[in-house]
Structures are given as C-alpha cells and as structure tokens.
Coordinates of N, CA and C in Angstrom, one line a residue:
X1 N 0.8 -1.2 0.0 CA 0.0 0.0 0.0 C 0.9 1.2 0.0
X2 N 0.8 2.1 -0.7 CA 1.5 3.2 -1.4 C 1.2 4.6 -0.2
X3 N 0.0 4.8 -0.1 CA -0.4 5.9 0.8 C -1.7 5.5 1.8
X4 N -1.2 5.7 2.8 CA -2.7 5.8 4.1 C -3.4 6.8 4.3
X5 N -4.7 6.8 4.1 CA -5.6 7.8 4.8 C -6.6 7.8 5.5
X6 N -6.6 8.0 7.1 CA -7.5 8.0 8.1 C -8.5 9.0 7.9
X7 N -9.7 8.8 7.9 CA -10.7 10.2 8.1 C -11.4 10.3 9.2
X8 N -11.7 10.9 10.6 CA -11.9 10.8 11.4 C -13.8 11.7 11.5
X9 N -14.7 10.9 11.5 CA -15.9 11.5 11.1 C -16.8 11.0 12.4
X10 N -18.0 11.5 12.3 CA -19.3 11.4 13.1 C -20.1 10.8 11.8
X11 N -20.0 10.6 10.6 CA -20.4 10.0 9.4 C -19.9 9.7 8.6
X12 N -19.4 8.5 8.7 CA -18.2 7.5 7.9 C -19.1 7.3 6.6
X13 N -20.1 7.2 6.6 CA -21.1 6.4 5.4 C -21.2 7.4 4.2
X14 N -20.8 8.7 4.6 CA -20.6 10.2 3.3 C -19.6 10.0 2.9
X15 N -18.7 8.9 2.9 CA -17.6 8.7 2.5 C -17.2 7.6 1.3
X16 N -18.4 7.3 1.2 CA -19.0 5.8 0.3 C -18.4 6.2 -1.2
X17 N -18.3 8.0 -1.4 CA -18.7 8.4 -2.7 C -16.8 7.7 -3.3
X18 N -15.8 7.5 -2.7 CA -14.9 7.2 -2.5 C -14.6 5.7 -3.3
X19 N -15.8 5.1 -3.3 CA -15.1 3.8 -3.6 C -15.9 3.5 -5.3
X20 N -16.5 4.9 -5.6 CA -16.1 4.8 -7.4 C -15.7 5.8 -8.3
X21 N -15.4 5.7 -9.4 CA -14.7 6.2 -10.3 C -13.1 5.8 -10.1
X22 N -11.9 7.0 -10.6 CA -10.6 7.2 -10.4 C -10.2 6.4 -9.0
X23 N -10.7 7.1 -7.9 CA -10.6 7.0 -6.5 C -11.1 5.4 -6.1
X24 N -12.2 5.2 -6.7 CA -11.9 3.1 -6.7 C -11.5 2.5 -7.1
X25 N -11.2 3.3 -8.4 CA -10.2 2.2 -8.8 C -8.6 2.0 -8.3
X26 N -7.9 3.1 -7.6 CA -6.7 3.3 -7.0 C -7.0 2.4 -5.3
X27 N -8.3 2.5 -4.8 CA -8.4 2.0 -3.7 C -8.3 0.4 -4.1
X28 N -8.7 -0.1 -5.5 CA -9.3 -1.5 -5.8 C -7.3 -2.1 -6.1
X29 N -6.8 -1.1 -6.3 CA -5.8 -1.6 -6.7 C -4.5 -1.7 -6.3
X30 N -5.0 -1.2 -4.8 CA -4.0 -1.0 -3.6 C -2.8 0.0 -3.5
X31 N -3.4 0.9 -4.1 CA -1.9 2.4 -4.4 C -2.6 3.3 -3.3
X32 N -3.6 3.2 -2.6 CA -4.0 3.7 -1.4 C -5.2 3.3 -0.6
X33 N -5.2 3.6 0.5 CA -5.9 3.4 1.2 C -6.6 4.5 2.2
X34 N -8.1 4.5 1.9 CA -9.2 5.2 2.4 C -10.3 4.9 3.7
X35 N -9.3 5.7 5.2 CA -10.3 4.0 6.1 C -10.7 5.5 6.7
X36 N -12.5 4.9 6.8 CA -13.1 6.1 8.3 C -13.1 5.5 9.2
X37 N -12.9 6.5 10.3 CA -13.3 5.9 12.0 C -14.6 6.8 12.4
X38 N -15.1 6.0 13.5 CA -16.3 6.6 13.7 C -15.9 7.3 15.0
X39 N -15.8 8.3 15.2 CA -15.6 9.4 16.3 C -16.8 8.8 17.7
X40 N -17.8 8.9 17.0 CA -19.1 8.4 17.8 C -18.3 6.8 18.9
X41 N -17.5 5.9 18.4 CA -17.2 4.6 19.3 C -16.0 4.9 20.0
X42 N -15.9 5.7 20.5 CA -14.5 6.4 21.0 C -15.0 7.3 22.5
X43 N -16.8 7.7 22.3 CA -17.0 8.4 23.4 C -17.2 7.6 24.6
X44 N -17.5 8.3 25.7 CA -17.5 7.0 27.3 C -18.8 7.4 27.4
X45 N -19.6 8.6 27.0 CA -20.9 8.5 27.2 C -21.6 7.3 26.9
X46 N -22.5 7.2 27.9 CA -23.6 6.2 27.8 C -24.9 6.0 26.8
X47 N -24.7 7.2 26.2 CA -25.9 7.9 25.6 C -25.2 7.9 24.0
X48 N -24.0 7.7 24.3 CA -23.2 7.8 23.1 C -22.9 9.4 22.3
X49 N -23.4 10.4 23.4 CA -23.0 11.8 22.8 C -21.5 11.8 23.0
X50 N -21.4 12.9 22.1 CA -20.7 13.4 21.7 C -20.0 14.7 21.7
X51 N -20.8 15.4 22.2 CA -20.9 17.5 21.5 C -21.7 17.5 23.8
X52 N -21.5 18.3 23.6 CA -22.4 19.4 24.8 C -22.5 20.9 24.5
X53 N -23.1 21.5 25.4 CA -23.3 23.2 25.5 C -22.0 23.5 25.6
X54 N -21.6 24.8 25.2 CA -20.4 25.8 25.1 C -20.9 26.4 26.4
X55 N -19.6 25.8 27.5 CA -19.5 27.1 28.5 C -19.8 28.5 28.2
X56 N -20.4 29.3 28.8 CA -20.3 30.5 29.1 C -21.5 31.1 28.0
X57 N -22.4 29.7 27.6 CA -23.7 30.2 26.7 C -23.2 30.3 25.6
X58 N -24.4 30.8 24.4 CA -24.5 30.2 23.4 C -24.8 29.7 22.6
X59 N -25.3 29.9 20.8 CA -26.4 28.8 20.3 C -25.1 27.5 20.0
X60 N -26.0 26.2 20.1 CA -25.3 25.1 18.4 C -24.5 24.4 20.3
X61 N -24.0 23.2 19.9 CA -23.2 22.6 20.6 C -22.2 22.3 19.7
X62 N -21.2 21.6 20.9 CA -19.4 22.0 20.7 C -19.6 20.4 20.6
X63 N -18.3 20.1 19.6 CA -17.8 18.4 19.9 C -16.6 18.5 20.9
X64 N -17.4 17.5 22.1 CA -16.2 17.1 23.5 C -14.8 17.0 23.0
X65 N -13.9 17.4 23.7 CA -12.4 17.1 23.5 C -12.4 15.3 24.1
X66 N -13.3 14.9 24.7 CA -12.6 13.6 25.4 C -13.1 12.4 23.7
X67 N -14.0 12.1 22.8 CA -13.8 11.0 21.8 C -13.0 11.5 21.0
X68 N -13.0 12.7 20.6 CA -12.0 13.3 19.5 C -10.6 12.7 19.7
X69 N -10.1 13.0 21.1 CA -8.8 12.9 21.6 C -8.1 11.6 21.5
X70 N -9.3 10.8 22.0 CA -9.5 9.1 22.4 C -9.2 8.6 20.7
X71 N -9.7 9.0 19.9 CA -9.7 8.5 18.6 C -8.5 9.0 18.0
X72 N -8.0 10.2 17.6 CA -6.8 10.3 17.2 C -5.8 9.7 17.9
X73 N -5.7 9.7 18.9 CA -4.9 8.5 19.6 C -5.0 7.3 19.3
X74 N -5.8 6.9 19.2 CA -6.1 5.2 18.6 C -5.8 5.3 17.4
X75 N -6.1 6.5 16.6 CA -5.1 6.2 15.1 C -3.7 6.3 14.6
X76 N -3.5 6.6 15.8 CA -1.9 7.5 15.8 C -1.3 6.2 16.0
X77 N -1.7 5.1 16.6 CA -1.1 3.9 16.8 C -0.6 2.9 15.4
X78 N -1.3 3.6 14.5 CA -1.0 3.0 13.4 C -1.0 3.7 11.8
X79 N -0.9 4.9 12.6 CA -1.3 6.1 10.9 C -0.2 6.9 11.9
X80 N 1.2 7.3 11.6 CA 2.0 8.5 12.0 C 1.8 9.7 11.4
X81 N 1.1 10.4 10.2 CA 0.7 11.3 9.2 C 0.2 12.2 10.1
X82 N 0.4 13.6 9.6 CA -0.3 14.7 10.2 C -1.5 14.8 10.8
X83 N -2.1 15.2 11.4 CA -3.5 15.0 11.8 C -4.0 16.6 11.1
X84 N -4.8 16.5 10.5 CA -5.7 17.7 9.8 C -7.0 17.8 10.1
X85 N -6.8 19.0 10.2 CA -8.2 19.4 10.6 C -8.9 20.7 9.9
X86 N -10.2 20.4 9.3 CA -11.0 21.1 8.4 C -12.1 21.9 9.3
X87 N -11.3 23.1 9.1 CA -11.9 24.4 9.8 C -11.9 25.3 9.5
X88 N -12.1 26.6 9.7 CA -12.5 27.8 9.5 C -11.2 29.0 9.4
X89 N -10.3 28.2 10.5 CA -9.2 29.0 11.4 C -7.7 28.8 10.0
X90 N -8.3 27.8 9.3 CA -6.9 27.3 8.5 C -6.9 28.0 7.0
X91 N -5.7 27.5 6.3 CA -5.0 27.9 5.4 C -6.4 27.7 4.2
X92 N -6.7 28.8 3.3 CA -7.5 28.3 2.1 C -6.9 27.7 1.6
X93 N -7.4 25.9 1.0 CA -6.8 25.0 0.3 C -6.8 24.9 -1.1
X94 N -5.8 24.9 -1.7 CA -5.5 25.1 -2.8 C -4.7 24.2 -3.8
X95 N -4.1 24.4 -4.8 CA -3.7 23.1 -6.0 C -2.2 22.8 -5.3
X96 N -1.6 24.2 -5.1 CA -0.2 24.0 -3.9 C -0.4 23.4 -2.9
X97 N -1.3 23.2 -1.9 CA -1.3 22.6 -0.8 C -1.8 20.9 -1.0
X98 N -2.2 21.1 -2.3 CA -2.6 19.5 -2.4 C -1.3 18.6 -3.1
X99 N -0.3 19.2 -4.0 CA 0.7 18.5 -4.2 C 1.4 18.5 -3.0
X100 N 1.5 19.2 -2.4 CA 2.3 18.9 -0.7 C 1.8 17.7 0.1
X101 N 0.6 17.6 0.2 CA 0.4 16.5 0.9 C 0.1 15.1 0.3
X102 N 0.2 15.4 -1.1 CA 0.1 14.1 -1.9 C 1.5 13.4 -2.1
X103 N 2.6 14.0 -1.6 CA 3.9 13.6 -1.3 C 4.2 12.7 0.4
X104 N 3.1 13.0 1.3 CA 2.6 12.3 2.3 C 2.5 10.8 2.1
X105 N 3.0 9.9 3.2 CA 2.8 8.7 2.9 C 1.2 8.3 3.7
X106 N 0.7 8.9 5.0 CA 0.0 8.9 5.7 C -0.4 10.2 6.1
X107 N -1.5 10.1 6.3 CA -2.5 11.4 6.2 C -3.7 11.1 7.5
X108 N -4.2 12.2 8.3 CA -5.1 11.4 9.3 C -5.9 13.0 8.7
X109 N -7.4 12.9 8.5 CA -8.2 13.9 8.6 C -8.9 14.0 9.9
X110 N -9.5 15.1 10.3 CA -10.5 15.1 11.3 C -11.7 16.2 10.8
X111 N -12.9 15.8 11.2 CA -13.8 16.5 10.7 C -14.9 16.6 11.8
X112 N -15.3 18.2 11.8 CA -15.5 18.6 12.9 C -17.0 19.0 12.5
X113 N -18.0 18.9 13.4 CA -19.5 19.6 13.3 C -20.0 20.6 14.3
X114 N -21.4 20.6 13.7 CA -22.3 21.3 15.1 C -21.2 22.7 14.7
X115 N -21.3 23.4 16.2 CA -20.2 24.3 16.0 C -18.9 25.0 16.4
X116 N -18.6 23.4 16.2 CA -16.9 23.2 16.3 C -16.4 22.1 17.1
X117 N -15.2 22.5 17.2 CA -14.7 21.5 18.5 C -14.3 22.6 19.8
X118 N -13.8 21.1 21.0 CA -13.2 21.8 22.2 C -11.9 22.7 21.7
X119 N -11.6 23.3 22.0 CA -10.2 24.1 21.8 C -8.9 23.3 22.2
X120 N -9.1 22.3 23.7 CA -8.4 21.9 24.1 C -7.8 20.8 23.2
X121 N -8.9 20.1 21.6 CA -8.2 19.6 20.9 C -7.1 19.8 20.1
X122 N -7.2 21.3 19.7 CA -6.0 21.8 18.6 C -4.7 21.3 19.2
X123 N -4.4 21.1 20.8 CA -3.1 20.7 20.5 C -2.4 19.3 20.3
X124 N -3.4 18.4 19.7 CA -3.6 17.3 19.5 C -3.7 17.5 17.4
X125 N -4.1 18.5 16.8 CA -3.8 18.9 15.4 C -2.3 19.6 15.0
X126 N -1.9 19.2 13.7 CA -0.9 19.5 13.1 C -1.0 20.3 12.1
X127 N -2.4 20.6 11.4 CA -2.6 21.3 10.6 C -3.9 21.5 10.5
X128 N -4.6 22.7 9.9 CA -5.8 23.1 9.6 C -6.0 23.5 8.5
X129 N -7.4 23.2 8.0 CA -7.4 23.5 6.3 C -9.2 24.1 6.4
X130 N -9.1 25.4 5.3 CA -10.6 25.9 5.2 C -10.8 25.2 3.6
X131 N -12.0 25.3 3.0 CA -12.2 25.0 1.7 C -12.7 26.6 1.2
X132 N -13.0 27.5 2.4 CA -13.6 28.8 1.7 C -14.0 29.6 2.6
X133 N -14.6 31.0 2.4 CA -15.4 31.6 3.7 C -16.5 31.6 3.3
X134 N -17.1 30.2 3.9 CA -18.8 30.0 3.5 C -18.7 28.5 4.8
X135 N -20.5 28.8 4.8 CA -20.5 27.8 6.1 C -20.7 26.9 5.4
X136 N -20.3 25.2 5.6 CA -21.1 24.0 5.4 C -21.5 23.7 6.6
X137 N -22.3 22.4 6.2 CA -23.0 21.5 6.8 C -22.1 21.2 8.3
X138 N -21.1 20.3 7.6 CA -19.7 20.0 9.1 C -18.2 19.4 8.1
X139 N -17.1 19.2 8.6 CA -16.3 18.7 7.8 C -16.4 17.6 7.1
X140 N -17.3 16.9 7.1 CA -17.1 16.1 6.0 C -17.4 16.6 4.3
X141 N -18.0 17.4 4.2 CA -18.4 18.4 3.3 C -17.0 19.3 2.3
X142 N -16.0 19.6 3.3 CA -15.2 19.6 2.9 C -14.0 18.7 3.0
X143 N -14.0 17.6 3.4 CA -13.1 16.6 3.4 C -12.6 16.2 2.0
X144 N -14.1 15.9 1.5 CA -14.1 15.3 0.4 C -13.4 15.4 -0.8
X145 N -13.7 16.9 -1.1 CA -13.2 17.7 -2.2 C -11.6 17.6 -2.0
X146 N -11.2 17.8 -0.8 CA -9.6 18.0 -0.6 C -9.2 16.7 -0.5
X147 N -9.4 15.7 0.4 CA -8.9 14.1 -0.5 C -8.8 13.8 -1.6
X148 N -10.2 14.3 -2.5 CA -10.0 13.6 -3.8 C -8.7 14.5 -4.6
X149 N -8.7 15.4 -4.4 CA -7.9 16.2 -4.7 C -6.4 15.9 -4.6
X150 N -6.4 15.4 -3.1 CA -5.0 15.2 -2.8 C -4.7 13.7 -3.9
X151 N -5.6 13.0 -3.6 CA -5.4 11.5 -4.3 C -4.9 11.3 -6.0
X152 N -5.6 12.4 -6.5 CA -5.4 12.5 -7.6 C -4.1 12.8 -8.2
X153 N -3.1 13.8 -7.3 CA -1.7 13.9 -7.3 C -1.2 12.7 -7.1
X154 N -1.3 11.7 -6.7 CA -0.7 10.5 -5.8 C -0.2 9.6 -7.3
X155 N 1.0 9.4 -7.4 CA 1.8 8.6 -8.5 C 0.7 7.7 -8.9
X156 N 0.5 7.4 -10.1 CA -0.3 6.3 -10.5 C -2.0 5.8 -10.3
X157 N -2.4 7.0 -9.6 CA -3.4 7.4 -9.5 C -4.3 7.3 -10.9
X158 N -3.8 8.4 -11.2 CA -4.6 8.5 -12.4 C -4.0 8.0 -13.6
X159 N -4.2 7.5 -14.6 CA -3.3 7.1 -15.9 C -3.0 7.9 -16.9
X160 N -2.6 7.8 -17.7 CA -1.7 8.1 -18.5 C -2.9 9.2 -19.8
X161 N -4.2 8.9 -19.9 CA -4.9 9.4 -20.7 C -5.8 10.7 -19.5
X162 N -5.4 10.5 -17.9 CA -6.6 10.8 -17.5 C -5.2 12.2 -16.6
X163 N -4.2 12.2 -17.3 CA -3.0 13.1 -16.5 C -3.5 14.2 -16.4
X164 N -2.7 14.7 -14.8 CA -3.3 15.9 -14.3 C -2.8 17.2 -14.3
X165 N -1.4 17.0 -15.6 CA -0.6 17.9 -15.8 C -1.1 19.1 -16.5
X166 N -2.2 19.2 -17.5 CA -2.6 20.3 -17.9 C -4.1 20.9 -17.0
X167 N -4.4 20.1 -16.1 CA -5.8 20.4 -15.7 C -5.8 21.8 -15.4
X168 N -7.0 22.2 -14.8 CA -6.8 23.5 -14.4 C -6.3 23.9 -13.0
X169 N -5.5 24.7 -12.6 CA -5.0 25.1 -11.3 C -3.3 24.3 -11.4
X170 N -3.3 23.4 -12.0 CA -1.7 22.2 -11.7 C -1.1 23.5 -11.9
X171 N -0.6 24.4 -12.7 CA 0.4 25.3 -13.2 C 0.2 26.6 -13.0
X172 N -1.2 26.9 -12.2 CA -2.1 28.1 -12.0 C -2.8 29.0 -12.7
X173 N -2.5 28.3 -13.9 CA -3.8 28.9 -15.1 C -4.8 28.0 -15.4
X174 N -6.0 28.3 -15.4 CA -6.8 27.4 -16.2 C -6.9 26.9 -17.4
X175 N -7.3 25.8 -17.4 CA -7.3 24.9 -18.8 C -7.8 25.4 -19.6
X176 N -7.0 25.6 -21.1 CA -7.6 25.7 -22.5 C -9.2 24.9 -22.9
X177 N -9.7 25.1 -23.5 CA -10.9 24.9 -23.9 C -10.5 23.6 -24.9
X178 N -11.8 22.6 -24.5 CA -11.6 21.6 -25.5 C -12.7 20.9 -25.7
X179 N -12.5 19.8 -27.0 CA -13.4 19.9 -27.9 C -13.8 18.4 -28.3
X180 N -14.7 17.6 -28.9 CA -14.6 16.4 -29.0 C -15.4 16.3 -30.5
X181 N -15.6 15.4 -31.2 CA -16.7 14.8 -32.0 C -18.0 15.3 -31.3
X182 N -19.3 15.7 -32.4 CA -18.9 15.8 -34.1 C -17.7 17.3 -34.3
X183 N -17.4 17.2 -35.1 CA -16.3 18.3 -35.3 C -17.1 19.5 -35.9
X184 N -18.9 19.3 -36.2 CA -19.5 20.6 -36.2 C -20.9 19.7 -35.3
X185 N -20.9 21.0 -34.4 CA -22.6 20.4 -33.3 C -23.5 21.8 -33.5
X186 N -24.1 21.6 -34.4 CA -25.0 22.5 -34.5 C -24.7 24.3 -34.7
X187 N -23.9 24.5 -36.0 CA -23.6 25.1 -36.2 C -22.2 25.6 -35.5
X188 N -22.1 25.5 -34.7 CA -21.3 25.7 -34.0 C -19.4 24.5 -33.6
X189 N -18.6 24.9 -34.8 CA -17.3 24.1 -35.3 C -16.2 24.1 -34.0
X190 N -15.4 23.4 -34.8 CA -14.0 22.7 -33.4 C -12.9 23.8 -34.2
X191 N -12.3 24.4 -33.6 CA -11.5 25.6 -34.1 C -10.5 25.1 -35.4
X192 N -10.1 25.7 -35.9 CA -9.0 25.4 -37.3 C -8.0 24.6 -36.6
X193 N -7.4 25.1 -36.0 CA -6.2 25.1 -35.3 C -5.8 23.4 -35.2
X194 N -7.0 23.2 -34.4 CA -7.0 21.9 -33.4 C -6.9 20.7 -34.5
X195 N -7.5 21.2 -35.8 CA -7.8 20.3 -36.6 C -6.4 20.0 -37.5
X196 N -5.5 20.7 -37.4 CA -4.4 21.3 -38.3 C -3.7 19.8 -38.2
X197 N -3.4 19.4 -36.9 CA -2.0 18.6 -37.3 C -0.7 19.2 -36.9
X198 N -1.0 20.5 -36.5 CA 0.4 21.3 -36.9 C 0.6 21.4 -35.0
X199 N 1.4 20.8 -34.7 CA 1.6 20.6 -33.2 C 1.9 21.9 -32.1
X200 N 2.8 22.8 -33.2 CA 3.2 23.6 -32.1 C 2.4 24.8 -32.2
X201 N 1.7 25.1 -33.2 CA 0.2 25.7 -33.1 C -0.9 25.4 -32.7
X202 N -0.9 24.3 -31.9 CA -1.9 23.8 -31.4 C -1.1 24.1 -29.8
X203 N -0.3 24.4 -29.9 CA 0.8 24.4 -28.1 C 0.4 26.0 -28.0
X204 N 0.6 26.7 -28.8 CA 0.5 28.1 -28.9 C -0.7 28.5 -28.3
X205 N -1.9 28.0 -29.4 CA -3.2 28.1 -29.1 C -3.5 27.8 -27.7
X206 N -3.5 26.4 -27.5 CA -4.0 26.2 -26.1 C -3.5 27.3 -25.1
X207 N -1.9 27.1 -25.4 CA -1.5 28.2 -24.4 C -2.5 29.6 -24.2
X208 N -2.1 30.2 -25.4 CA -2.6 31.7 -25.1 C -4.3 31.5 -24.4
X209 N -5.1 30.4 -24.9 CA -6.2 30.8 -24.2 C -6.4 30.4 -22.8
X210 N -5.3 29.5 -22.2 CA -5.3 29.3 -21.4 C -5.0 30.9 -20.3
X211 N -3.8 31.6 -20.9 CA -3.6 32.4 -20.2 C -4.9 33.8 -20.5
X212 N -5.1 33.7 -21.1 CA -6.5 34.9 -21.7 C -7.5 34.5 -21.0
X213 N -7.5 33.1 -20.8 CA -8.9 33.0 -20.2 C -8.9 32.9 -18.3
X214 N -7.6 32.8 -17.8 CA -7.2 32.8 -16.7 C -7.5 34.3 -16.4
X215 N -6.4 35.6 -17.3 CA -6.7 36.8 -16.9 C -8.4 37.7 -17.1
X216 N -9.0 36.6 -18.0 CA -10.5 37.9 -17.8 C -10.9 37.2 -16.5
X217 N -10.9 35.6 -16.8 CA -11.9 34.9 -15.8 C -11.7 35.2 -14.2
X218 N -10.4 35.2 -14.0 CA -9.6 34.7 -12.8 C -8.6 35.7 -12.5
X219 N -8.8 36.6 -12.6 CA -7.5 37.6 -12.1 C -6.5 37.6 -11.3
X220 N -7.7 37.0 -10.2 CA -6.7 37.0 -8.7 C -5.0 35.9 -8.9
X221 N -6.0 34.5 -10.0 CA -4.9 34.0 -9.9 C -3.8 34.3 -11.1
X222 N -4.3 35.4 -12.6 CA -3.2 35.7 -13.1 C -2.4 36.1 -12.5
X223 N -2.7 37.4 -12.1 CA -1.6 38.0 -11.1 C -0.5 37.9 -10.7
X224 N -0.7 36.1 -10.1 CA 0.7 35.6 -9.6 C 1.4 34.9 -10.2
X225 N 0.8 34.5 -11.6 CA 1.8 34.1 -12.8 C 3.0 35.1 -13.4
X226 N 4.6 34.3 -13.3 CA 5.4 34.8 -14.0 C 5.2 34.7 -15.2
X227 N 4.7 35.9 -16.2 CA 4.9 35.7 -17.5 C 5.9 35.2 -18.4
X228 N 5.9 34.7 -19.5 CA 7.7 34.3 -20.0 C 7.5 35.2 -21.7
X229 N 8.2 36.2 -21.5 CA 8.7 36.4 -23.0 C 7.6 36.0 -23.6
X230 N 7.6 34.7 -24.5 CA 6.6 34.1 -25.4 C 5.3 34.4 -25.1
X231 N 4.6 33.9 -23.6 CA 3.2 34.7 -22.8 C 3.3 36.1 -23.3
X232 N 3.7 36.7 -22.8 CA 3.6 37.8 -23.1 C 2.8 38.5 -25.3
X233 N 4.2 37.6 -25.7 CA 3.7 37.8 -26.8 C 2.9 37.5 -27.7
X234 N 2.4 36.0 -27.2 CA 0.6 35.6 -27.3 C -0.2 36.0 -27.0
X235 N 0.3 36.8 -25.8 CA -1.1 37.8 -25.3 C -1.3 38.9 -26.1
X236 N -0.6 39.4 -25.8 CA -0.1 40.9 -27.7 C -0.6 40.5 -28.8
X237 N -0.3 39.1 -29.3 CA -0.9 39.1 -30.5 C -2.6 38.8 -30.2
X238 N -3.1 38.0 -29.7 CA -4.3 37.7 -29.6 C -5.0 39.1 -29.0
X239 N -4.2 40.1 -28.5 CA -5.5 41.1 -28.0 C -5.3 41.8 -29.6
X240 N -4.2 42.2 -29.8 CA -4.2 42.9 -31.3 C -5.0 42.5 -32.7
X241 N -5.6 41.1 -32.4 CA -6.1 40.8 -33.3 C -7.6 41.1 -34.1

C-alpha cells in the first residue's frame, strides 16, 4: 500500500462516494488506502453523545475534546501522518497545498461539526485547512473535495490518458478549452487550429487561451503568474487581433 488515509468523522457512510470512479479504482488496486473511523465509538458517554453546550452560553453545541482525543490517539497507533483538521481558522486549500500532501505517505483527517470543536483539541492537530469563507453542513463536506484532490496527485493514481498535468489550477492557469466529436454540433465548429495537425500551433493556441482565459476569468490568480517572453507575446498578438 502506497499511501494511508484516516478520516476521522461522526459519518463514515458520506464517504461511500470514495469507492467509485478514479478513486476506486486506485483504492481497488492497492496504491492507497481510504479508512473512516467513527468518532461516535471512542466516546465514554452512555448515551453515546458526543458535542455538549459551550460554556459561558451560546447557540449550536461543541464536539467534547474527550472522543476526539480518544480517537486520534487510537489512530496514531498505526497512521503517523499529520492529523488535519477542516476548519474555518486554517490555510485556504488550494492546488499547492494539495501537491504537498500528496507527497505524504500517511495522512489522518478530522472533521469537525455542530459548532466546532473543544479548543483543548488543537493541541492534538498538526494542521488546519478551510475550503472557503462560507459555512457548510460539518467537515465532512469539505473533506471530500480536498482528499480527492490530494489522491489525484498520488503517482499512479490516475493514468496516462486521465494526466493531471494540464488540468486547471496544476500550473495556476486554467485549462484551454476543448473539444470532442462531431467536429461541427449544431452550427457551432471545433477551431481550425486543433484540426491542423500542426503541433506547435496547437501548443501556442491552447496556451494563449489558457492564459487569456485565466486573466479575464480569474485575475486574482493571473496576477501571480510569472509571465515568460513568449506569454507575453501571445497575449499581444491575440489582444491585437
């Protein structure tokens, strides 16, 4: 087994979506592994809670520091990987932070609800991650998106026709536009270019729309693209035209 990943949930069963497409078939074929724990069998409660009232008042309940704690411990016994935690307080996740951890051999997630955790857990976390500033449901909501994400980096993951080298975000421009059969759908044709044959005008092309369509669409992230000479001069010609 190539990579471990613990997800640490109050709803292991939202995790089901995991075992098809790309991501089952890498699970079916042993290049990683995707295990939930149930937060819930870890508590001493009798009642099997979980969460109580927030001291000092308050709407929403808190999740107890005592299953959380109990459970990351119990996985630490056999998952050494960062423990992460999907919250509000952490880094916005992004295409950079997902090649970083898809270099990870072991990974532990935690996912948190209601409205939040004890505080006394964070020092039991190694890392925190937001997906955005917008509320969801609880962390599993965002787990998801950011595992598959990370998985998809993971050597051999994906194959050779399904490479994640030109996707959008790998290089920080968005993907060129593309096109499939019929080569005319309803008036509307597959560019000259594409049809040509002619390779390095077809490199040109994608390129410049990639970068044209990054700077109208997406500014924030042209911005922090280093232009090269040639950029530059595909952008010149395509605006001049």
């Amino acid at each position: 087994m190539d990579v471990k990943i613990d997800i640490l949930t109050l709803f292991p069963q939202m995790f089901d979506v995991f075992n098809y497409s790309i991501i089952g078939r890498a699970l079916k074929n042993n290049i990683l592994s995707i295990n939930t724990v149930d937060i819930r069998e870890f508590t001493r409660d009798k009642h099997r809670k979980v969460d109580d009232y927030p001291y000092g008042g308050g709407a929403g309940m808190i999740m107890a520091a005592q299953p959380i704690v109990d459970c990351i411990k119990e996985v630490r016994t056999r998952n050494s990987g960062k423990v992460i935690y999907l919250g509000p307080r952490g880094e916005t996740f992004n295409q950079s932070i997902a090649k970083k951890l898809s270099r990870e051999n072991e990974l532990i997630f935690l996912c948190g609800h209601y409205e939040g955790i004890d505080e006394r857990v964070y020092k039991y976390i190694d890392m925190e991650i937001s997906v955005g500033d917008f509320v969801v449901t609880g962390g599993e909501m965002a787990c998801i998106p950011i595992v598959d994400s990370i998985c998809r980096m993971i050597p051999n993951v994906l194959s050779n026709r399904e490479s994640c080298v030109e996707e959008s975000f790998y290089n920080g421009l968005l993907e060129y536009p593309q096109y499939t059969r019929p080569e005319c759908f309803r008036g509307d044709s597959v560019p000259e270019v594409l049809l040509s044959g002619h390779h390095e005008n077809i490199r040109k092309w994608r390129r410049t729309k990639s970068l044209v369509m990054t700077r109208d669409k997406r500014p924030d992230l042209f911005k922090k693209i280093s232009l090269s000479e040639e950029d530059r001069e595909l952008i010149k010609f395509y605006d001049g035209r």
